[in-house]
CSV table of C-alpha atoms and ligand atoms in Angstrom, one decimal:
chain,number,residue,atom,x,y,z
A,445,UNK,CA,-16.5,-6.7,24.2
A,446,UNK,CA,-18.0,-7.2,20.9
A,447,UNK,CA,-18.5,-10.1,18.9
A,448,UNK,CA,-18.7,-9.8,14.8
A,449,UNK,CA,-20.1,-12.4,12.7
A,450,UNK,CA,-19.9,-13.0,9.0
A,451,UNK,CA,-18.1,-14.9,6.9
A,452,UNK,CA,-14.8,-14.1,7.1
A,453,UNK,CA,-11.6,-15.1,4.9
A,454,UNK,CA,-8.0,-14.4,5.2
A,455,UNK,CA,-5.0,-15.8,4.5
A,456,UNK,CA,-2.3,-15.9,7.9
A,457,UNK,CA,-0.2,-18.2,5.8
A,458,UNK,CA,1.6,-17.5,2.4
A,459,UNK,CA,-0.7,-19.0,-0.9
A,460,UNK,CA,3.0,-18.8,-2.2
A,461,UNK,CA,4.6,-21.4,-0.3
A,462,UNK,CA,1.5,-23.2,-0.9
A,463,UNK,CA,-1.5,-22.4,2.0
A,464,UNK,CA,-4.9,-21.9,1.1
A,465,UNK,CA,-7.4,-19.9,1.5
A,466,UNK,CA,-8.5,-19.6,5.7
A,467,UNK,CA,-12.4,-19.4,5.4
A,468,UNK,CA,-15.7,-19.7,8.0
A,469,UNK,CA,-18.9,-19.7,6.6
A,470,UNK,CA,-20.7,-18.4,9.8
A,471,UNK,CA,-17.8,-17.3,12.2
A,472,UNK,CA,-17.4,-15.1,15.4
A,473,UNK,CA,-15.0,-12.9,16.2
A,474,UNK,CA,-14.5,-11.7,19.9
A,475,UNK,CA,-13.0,-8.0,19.8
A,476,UNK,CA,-11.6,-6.3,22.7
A,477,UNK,CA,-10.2,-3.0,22.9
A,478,UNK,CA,-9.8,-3.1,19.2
A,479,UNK,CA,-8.2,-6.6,19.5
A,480,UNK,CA,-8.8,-10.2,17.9
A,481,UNK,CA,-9.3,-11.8,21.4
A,482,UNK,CA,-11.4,-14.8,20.5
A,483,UNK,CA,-12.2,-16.8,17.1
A,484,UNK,CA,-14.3,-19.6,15.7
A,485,UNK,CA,-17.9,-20.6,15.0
A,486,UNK,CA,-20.1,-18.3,16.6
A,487,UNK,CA,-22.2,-20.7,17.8
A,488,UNK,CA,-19.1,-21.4,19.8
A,489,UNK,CA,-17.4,-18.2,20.5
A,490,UNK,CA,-21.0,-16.7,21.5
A,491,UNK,CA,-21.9,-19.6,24.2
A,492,UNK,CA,-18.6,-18.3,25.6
A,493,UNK,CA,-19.3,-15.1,25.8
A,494,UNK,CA,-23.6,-14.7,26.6
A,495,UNK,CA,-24.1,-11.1,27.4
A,496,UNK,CA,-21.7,-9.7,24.6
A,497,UNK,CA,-22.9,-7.3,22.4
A,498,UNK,CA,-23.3,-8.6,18.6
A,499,UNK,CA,-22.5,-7.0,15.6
A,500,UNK,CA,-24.0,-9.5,12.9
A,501,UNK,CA,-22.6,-8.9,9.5
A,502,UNK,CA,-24.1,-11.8,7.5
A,503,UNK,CA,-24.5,-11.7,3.9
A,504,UNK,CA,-21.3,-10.7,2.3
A,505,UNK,CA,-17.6,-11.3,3.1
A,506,UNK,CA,-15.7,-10.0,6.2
A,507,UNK,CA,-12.0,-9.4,4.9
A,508,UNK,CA,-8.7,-8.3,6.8
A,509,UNK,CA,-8.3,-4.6,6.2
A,510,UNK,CA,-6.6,-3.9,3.0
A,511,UNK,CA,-3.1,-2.3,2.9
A,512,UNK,CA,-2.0,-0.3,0.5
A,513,UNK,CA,2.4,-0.2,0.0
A,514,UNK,CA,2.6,2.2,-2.3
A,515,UNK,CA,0.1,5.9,-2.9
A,516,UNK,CA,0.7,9.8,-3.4
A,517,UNK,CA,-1.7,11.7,-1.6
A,518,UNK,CA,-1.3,14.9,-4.1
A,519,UNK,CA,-2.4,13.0,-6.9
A,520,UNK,CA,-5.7,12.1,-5.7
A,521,UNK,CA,-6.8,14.5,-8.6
A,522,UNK,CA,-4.7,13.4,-11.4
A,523,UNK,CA,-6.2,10.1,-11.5
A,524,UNK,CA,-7.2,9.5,-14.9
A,525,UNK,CA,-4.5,11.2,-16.3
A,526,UNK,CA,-3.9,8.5,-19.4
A,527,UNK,CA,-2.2,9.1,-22.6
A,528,UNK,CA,1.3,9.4,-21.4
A,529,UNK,CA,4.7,7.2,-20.6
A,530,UNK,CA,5.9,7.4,-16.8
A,531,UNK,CA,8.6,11.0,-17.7
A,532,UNK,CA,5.9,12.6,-19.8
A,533,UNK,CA,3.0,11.8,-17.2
A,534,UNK,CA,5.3,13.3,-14.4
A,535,UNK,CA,6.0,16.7,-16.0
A,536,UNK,CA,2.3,17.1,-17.6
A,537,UNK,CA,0.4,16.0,-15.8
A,538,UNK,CA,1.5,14.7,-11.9
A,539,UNK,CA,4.4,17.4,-10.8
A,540,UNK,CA,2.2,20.4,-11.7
A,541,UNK,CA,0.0,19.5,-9.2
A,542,UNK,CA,2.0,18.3,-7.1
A,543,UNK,CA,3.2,21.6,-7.2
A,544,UNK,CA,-0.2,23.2,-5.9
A,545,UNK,CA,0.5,21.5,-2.5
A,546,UNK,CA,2.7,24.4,-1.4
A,547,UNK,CA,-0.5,26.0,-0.9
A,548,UNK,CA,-1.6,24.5,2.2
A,549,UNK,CA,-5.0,25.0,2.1
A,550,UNK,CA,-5.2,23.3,-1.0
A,551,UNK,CA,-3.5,20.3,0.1
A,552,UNK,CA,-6.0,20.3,3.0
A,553,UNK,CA,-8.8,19.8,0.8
A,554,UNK,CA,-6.8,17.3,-1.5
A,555,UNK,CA,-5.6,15.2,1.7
A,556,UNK,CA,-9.7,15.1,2.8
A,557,UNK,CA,-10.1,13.7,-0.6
A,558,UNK,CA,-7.1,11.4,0.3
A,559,UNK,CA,-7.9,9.6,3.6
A,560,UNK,CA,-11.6,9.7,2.4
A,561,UNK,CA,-10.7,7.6,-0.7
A,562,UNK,CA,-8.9,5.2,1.3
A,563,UNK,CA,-11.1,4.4,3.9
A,564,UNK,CA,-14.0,3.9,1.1
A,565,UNK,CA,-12.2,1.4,-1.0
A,566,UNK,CA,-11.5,0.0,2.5
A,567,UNK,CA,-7.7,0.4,3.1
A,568,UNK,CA,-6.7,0.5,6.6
A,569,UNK,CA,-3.1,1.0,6.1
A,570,UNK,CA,-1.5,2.5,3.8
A,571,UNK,CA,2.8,3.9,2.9
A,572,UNK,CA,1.5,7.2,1.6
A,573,UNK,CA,4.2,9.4,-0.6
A,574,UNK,CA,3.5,12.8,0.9
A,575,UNK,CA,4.0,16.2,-0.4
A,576,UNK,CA,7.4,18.3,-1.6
A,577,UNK,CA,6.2,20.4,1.4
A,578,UNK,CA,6.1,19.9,4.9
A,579,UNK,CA,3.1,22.3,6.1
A,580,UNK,CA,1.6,20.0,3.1
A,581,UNK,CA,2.7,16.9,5.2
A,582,UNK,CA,1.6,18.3,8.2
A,583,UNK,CA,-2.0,18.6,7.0
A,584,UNK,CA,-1.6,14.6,5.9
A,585,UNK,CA,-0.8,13.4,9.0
A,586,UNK,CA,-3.7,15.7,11.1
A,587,UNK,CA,-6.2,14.3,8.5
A,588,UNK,CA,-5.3,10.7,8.5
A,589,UNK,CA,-5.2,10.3,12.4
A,590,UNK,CA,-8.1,12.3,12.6
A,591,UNK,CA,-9.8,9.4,10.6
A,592,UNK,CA,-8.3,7.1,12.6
A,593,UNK,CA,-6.0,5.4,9.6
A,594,UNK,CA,-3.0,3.5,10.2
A,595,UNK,CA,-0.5,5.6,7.8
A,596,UNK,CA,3.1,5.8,7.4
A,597,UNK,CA,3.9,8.8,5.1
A,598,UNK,CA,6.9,11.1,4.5
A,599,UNK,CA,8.0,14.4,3.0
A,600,UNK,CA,8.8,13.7,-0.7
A,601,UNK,CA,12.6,15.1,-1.5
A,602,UNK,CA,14.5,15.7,-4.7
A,603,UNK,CA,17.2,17.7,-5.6
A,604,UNK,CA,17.7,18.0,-9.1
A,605,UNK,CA,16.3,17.0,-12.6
A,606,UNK,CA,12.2,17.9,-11.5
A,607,UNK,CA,10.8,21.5,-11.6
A,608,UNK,CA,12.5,24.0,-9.3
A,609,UNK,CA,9.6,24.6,-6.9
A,610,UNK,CA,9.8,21.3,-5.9
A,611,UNK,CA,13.6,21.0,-5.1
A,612,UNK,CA,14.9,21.1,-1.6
A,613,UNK,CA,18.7,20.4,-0.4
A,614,UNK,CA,19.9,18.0,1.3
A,615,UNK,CA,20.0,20.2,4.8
A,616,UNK,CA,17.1,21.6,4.5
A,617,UNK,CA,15.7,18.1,3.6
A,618,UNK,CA,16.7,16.3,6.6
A,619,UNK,CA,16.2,19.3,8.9
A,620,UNK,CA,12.3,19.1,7.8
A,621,UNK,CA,12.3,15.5,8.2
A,622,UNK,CA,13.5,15.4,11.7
A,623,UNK,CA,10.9,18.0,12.5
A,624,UNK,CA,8.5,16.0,11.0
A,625,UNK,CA,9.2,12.5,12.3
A,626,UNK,CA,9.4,14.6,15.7
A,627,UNK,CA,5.8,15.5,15.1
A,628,UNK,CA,4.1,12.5,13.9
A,629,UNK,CA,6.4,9.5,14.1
A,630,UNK,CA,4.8,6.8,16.9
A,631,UNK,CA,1.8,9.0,17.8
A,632,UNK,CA,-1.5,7.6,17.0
A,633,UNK,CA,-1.2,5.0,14.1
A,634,UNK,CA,1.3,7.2,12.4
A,635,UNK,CA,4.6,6.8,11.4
A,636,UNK,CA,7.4,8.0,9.4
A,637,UNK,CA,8.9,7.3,6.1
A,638,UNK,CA,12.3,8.6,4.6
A,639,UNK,CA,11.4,9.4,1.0
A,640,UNK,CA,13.3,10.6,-2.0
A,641,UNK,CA,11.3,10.7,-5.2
A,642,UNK,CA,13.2,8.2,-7.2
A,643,UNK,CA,17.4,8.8,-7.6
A,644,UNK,CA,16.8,10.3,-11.0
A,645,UNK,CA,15.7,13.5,-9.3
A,646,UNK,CA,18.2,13.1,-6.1
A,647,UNK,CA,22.2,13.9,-5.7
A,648,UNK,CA,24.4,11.7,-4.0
A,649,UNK,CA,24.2,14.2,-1.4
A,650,UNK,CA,20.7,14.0,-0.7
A,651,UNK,CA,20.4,10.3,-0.9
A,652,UNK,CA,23.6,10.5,1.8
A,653,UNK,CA,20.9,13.1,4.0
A,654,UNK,CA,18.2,10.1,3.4
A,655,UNK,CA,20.4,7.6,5.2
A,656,UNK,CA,21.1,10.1,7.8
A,657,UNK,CA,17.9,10.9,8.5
A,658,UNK,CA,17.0,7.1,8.9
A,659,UNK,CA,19.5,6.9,11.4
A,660,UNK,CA,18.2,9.6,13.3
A,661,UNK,CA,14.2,8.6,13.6
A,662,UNK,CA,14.4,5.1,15.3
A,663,UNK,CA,11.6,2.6,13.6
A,664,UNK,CA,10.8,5.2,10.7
A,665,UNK,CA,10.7,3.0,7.1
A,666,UNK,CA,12.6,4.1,3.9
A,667,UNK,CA,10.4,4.3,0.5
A,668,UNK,CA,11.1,5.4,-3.7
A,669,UNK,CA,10.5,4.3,-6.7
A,670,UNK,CA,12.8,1.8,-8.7
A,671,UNK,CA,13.1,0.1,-12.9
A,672,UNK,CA,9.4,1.7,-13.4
A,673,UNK,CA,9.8,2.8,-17.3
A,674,UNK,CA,12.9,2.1,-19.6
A,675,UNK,CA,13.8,5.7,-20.6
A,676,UNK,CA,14.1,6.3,-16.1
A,677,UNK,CA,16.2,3.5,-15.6
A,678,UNK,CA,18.6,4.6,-18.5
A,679,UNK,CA,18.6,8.0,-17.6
A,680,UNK,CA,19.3,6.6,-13.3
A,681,UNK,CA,22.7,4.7,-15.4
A,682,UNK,CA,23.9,7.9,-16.5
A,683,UNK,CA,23.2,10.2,-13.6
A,684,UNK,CA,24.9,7.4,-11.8
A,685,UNK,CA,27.7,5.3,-13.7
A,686,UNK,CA,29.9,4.2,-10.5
A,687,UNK,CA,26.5,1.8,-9.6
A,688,UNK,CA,26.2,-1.5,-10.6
A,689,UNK,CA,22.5,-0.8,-10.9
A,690,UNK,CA,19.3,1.0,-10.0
A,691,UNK,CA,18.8,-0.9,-6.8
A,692,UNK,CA,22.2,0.2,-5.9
A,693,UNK,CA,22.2,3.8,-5.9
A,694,UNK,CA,20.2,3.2,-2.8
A,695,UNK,CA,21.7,0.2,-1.5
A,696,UNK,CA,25.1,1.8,-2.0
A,697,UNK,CA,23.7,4.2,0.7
A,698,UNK,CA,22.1,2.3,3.4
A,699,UNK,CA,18.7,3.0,2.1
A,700,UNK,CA,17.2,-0.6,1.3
A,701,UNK,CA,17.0,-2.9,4.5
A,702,UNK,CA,14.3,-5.2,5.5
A,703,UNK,CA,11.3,-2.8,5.9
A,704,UNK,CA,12.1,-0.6,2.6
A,705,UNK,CA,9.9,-0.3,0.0
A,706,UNK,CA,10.5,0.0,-3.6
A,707,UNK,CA,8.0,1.0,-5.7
A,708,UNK,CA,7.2,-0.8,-9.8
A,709,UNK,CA,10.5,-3.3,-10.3
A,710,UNK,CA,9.0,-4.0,-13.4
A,711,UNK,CA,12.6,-4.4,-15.2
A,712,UNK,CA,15.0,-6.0,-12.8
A,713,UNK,CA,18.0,-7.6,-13.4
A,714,UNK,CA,18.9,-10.6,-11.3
A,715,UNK,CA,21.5,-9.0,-9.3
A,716,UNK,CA,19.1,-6.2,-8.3
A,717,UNK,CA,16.6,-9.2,-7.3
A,718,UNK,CA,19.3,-10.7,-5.0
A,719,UNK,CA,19.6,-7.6,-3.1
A,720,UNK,CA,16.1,-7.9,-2.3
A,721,UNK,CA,16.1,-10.9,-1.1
A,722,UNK,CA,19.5,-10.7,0.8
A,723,UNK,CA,18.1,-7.6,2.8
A,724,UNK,CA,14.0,-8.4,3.3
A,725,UNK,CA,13.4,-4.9,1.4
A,726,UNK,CA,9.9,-5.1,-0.5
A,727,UNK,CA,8.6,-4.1,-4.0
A,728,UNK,CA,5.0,-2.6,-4.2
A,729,UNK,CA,3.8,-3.6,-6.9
A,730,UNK,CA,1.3,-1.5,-8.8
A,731,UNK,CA,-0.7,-3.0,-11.7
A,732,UNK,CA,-3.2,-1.0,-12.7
A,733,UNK,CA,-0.1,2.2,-12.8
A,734,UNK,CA,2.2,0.2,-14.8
A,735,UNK,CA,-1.0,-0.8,-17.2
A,736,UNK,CA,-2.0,3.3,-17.6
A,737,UNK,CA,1.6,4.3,-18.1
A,738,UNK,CA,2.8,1.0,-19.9
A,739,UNK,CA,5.5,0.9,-18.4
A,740,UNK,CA,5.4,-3.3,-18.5
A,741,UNK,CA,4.0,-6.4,-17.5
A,742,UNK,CA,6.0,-7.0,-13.7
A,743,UNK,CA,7.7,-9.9,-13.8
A,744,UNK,CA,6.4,-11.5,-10.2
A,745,UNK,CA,7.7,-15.1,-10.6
A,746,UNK,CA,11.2,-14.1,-10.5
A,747,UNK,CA,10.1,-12.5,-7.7
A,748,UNK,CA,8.5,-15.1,-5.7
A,749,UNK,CA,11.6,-17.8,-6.9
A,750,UNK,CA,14.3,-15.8,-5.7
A,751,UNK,CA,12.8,-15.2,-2.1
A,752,UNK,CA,11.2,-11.3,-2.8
A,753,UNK,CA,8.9,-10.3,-0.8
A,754,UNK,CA,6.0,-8.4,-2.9
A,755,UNK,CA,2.8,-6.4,-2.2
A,756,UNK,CA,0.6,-4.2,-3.5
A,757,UNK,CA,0.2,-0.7,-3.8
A,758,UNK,CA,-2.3,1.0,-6.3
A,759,UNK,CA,0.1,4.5,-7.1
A,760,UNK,CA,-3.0,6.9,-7.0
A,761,UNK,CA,-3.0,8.9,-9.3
A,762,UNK,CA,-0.6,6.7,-12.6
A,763,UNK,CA,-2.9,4.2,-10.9
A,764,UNK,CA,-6.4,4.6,-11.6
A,765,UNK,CA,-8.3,3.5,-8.1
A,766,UNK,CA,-7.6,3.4,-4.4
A,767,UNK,CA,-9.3,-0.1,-5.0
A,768,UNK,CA,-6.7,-2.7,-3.9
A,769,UNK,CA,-9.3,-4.9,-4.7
A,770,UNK,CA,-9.2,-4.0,-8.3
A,771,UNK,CA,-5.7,-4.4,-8.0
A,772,UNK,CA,-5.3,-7.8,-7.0
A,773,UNK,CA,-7.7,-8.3,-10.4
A,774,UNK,CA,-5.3,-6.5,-12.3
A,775,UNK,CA,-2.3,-8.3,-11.2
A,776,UNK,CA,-4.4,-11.4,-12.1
A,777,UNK,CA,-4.8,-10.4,-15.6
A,778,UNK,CA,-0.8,-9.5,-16.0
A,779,UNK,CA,0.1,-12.8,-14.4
A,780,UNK,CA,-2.2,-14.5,-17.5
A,781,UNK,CA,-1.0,-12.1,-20.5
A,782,UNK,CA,2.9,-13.1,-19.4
A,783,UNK,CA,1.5,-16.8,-20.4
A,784,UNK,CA,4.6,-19.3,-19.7
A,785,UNK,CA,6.3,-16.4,-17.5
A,786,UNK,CA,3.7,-15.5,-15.9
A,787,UNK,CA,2.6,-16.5,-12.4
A,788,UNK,CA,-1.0,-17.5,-12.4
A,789,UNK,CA,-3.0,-16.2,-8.9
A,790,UNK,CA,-5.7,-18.0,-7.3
A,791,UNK,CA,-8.0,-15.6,-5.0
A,792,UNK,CA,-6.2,-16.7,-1.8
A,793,UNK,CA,-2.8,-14.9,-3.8
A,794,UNK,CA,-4.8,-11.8,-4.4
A,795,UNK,CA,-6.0,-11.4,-1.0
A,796,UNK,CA,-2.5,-12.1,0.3
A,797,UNK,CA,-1.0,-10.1,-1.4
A,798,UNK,CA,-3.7,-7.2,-0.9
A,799,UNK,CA,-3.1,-7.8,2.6
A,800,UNK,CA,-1.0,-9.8,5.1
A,801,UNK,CA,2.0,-9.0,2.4
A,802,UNK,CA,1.6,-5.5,2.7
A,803,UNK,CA,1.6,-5.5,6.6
A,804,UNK,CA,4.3,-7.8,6.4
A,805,UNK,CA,6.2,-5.5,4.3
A,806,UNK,CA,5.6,-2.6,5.9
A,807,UNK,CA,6.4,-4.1,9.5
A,808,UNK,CA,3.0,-4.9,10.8
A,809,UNK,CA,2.8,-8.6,10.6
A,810,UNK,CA,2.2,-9.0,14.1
A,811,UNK,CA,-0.5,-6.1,14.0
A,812,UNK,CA,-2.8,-6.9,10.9
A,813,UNK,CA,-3.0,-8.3,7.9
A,814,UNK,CA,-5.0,-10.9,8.9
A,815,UNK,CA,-8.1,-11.8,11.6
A,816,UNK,CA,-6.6,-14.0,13.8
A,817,UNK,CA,-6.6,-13.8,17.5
A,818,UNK,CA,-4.1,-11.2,19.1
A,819,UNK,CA,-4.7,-8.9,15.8
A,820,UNK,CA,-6.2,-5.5,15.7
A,821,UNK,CA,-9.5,-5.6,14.7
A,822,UNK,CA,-9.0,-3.6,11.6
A,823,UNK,CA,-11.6,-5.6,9.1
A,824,UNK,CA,-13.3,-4.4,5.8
A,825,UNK,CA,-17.1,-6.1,5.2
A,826,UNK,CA,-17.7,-6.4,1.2
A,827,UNK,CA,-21.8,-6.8,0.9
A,828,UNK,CA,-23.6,-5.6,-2.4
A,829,UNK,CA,-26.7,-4.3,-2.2
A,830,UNK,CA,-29.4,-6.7,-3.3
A,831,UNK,CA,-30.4,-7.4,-6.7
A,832,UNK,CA,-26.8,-6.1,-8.1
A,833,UNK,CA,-24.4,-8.5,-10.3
A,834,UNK,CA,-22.3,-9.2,-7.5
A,835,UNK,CA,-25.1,-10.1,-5.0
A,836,UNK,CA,-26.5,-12.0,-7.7
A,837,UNK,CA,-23.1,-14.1,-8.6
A,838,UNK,CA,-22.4,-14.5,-5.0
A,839,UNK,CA,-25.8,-16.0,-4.1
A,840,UNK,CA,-24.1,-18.6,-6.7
A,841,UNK,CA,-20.5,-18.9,-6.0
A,842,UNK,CA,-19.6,-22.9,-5.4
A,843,UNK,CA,-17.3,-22.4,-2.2
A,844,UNK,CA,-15.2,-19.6,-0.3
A,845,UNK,CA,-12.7,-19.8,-3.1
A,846,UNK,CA,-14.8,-18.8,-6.0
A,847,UNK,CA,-16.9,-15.8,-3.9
A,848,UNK,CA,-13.8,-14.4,-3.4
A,849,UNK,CA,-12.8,-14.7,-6.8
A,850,UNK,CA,-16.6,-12.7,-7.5
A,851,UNK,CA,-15.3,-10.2,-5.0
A,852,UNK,CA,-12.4,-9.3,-7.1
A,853,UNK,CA,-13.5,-9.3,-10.2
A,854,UNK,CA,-16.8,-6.9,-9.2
A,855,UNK,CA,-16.6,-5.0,-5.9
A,856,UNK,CA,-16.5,-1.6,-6.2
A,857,UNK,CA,-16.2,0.6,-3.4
A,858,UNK,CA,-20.0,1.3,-3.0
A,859,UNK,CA,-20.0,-2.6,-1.6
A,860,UNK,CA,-17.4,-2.0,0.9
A,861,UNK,CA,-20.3,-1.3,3.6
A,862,UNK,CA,-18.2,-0.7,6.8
A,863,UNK,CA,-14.6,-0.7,7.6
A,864,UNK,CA,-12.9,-0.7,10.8
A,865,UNK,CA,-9.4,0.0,11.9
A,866,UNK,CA,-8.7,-1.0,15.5
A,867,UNK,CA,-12.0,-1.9,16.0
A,868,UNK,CA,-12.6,2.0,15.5
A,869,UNK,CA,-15.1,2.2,12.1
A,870,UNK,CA,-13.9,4.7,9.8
A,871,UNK,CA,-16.3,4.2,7.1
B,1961,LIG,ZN1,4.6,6.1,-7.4
């Protein structure tokens, strides 16, 4: 048994229905077998527990590992990419290289990058859009539970519309999917995750092979993209005129139940928003991606009134950082240009929804998202090297409140010292 001490925040309970911040200035946390077995001041949970080892992480914060809902391993080296709309980013700069990861040595490199850059900007779980290929996907899963990650990823299908090299069809897709699932689904902390690329590049037929396929792997999750950029969404109404809507030509097939993710939702319309909440599916949302691409400011209040769950995902590579902490900052700063519309976040909303939302969504609330007993242990400590600006404004910050509110508006992944997942460090 171990016991950690720091500060440590989190939030167990939603800031949106009106919790605050959980924080302990000088708190202990008991870890067994990877587990949250114990909790409190460690003045407290150390007189329990005398000849424990001690892992003392003072100075700094010690936050829940962060989860990401929504990242593409083969665009770890696109990021950066800026200049272009959602279509023309895709077929300039993103499907090109995505196109690279038939080579599979290649994508073994890129998917070292890929759990290396997670793990440093302390994600511990992440729904990862894999490759067009499966040896591609293969080489994602090895690397990830290698480093000990908590990942759920999928091979990445289309069918029309993109570059030929990266179409499958709809046998072929859900043959390579069952193989895959059958390979990686449930081992480690792996799982699978049905993914088309968004309907504008997928037949009927495919999305039918999708639904199929979710049948067949019991517990896998279902993941795309949805109402990203106006020209996609006009082009998804012509491809598919019989739907009411975006949302529905995956709805119509099955594909959006209570663990589904859909990716942007920056332009939804309040009927698509009612399927949401009528089915528990999530939207990642991606700030920092729909900034780069300007694709629009996400509308998050409608959200939150009509009962959606959100997250965040950071969409590595239209999304400029695996930082989720930079994320949360950037959702802060749409929140405040949407003025009257928008939704203004307090730090506790940040950290929610850079954590025990995305577990939530992704159908690990009882597992992490937060460090309360009964958890795993997977944990992030933030601590900046002395005499930078954020040691300097921490050493100032009034209460738990405002140094998280430091934290997301300076920490870079050089201060994200250590991270466990599973009581396992992995950075
Ligand atoms: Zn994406």
């Amino acid at each position: 048994m171990t016991i950690y001490r720091g500060t440590v925040l989190d939030t167990p309970e939603s800031p949106f229905d009106g919790a605050g911040l959980r924080a302990e200035a000088d708190a202990g946390i008991a870890v067994e077998h990877g587990v949250v077995v114990d909790r409190g001041p460690f003045a407290k949970v150390r007189a329990a527990r005398p000849e424990d080892d001690v892992i003392d992480r003072r100075g700094g914060v010690l936050l829940p590992g962060l989860v990401d809902t929504h990242v593409h391993f083969p665009q770890v080296r696109v990021i950066g990419g800026l200049g272009k709309p959602l279509l023309e980013w895709l077929d300039g700069c993103a499907l090109p290289e995505e196109a690279r990861m038939a080579d599979v040595e290649y994508a073994a490199e890129v998917a070292d990058e890929f759990v290396d850059g997670l793990a440093s900007a302390g994600t511990t779980t992440a729904l990862v859009f894999g490759a067009h290929f499966a040896p591609a996907v293969d080489v994602l899963f090895e690397r990830s539970a290698a480093r000990g990650l908590r990942i759920t990823a999928g091979l990445v299908v289309s069918d029309r519309v993109l570059r030929a090299d990266l179409a499958t069809t709809p046998e072929q897709a859900h043959a390579d999917g069952l193989a895959l699932a059958g390979r990686w689904h449930g081992k480690e902390r792996l799982r699978y995750a049905v993914t088309p690329r968004f309907s504008l590049s997928t037949t009927p037929a495919l999305l039918e092979a999708c639904a199929a396929l979710l049948d067949d792997v019991d517990g896998a999750l279902f993941t795309s993209h949805v109402n990203e950029n106006r020209a996609e969404i006009a082009a998804v109404a012509d491809l598919f005129p019989d739907h009411d809507h975006y949302v529905d030509t995956y709805h119509r097939f099955g594909l959006v139940k209570r663990h589904s993710v859909l990716a942007h939702n920056v332009h939804p319309s309040d009927a698509e928003l009612e399927v949401f909440a009528a089915t528990g599916a999530s939207v990642a949302h991606c700030p920092s991606s729909n900034s780069a691409l300007g694709s629009g400011l996400f509308p998050l209040r409608r959200h939150v009134e009509r009962g959606v769950r959100v997250a965040l995902g950071t969409d590595v590579g239209a999304g400029t950082s695996f930082s989720l902490l930079r994320e949360g900052l950037q959702a802060y700063f749409m929140q405040a240009l949407l003025g009257e519309d928008g939704l203004p976040l307090t730090p506790a909303h940040m950290l929610y929804l850079a954590t025990r939302a995305g577990a939530d969504a992704l159908g690990l609330g009882d597992e992490v998202g937060d460090l309360s007993v009964g958890r795993q242990f997977d944990a992030v400590w933030v601590a900046p090297d002395p005499g930078t600006t954020l040691a300097h404004v921490l050493g100032h910050a009034a209460d738990a409140d405002d140094a998280l509110a430091k934290v997301f508006a300076l920490a870079a992944s050089s201060d994200v010292r250590e991270v466990w997942v599973g009581g396992d460090r992995v950075r």
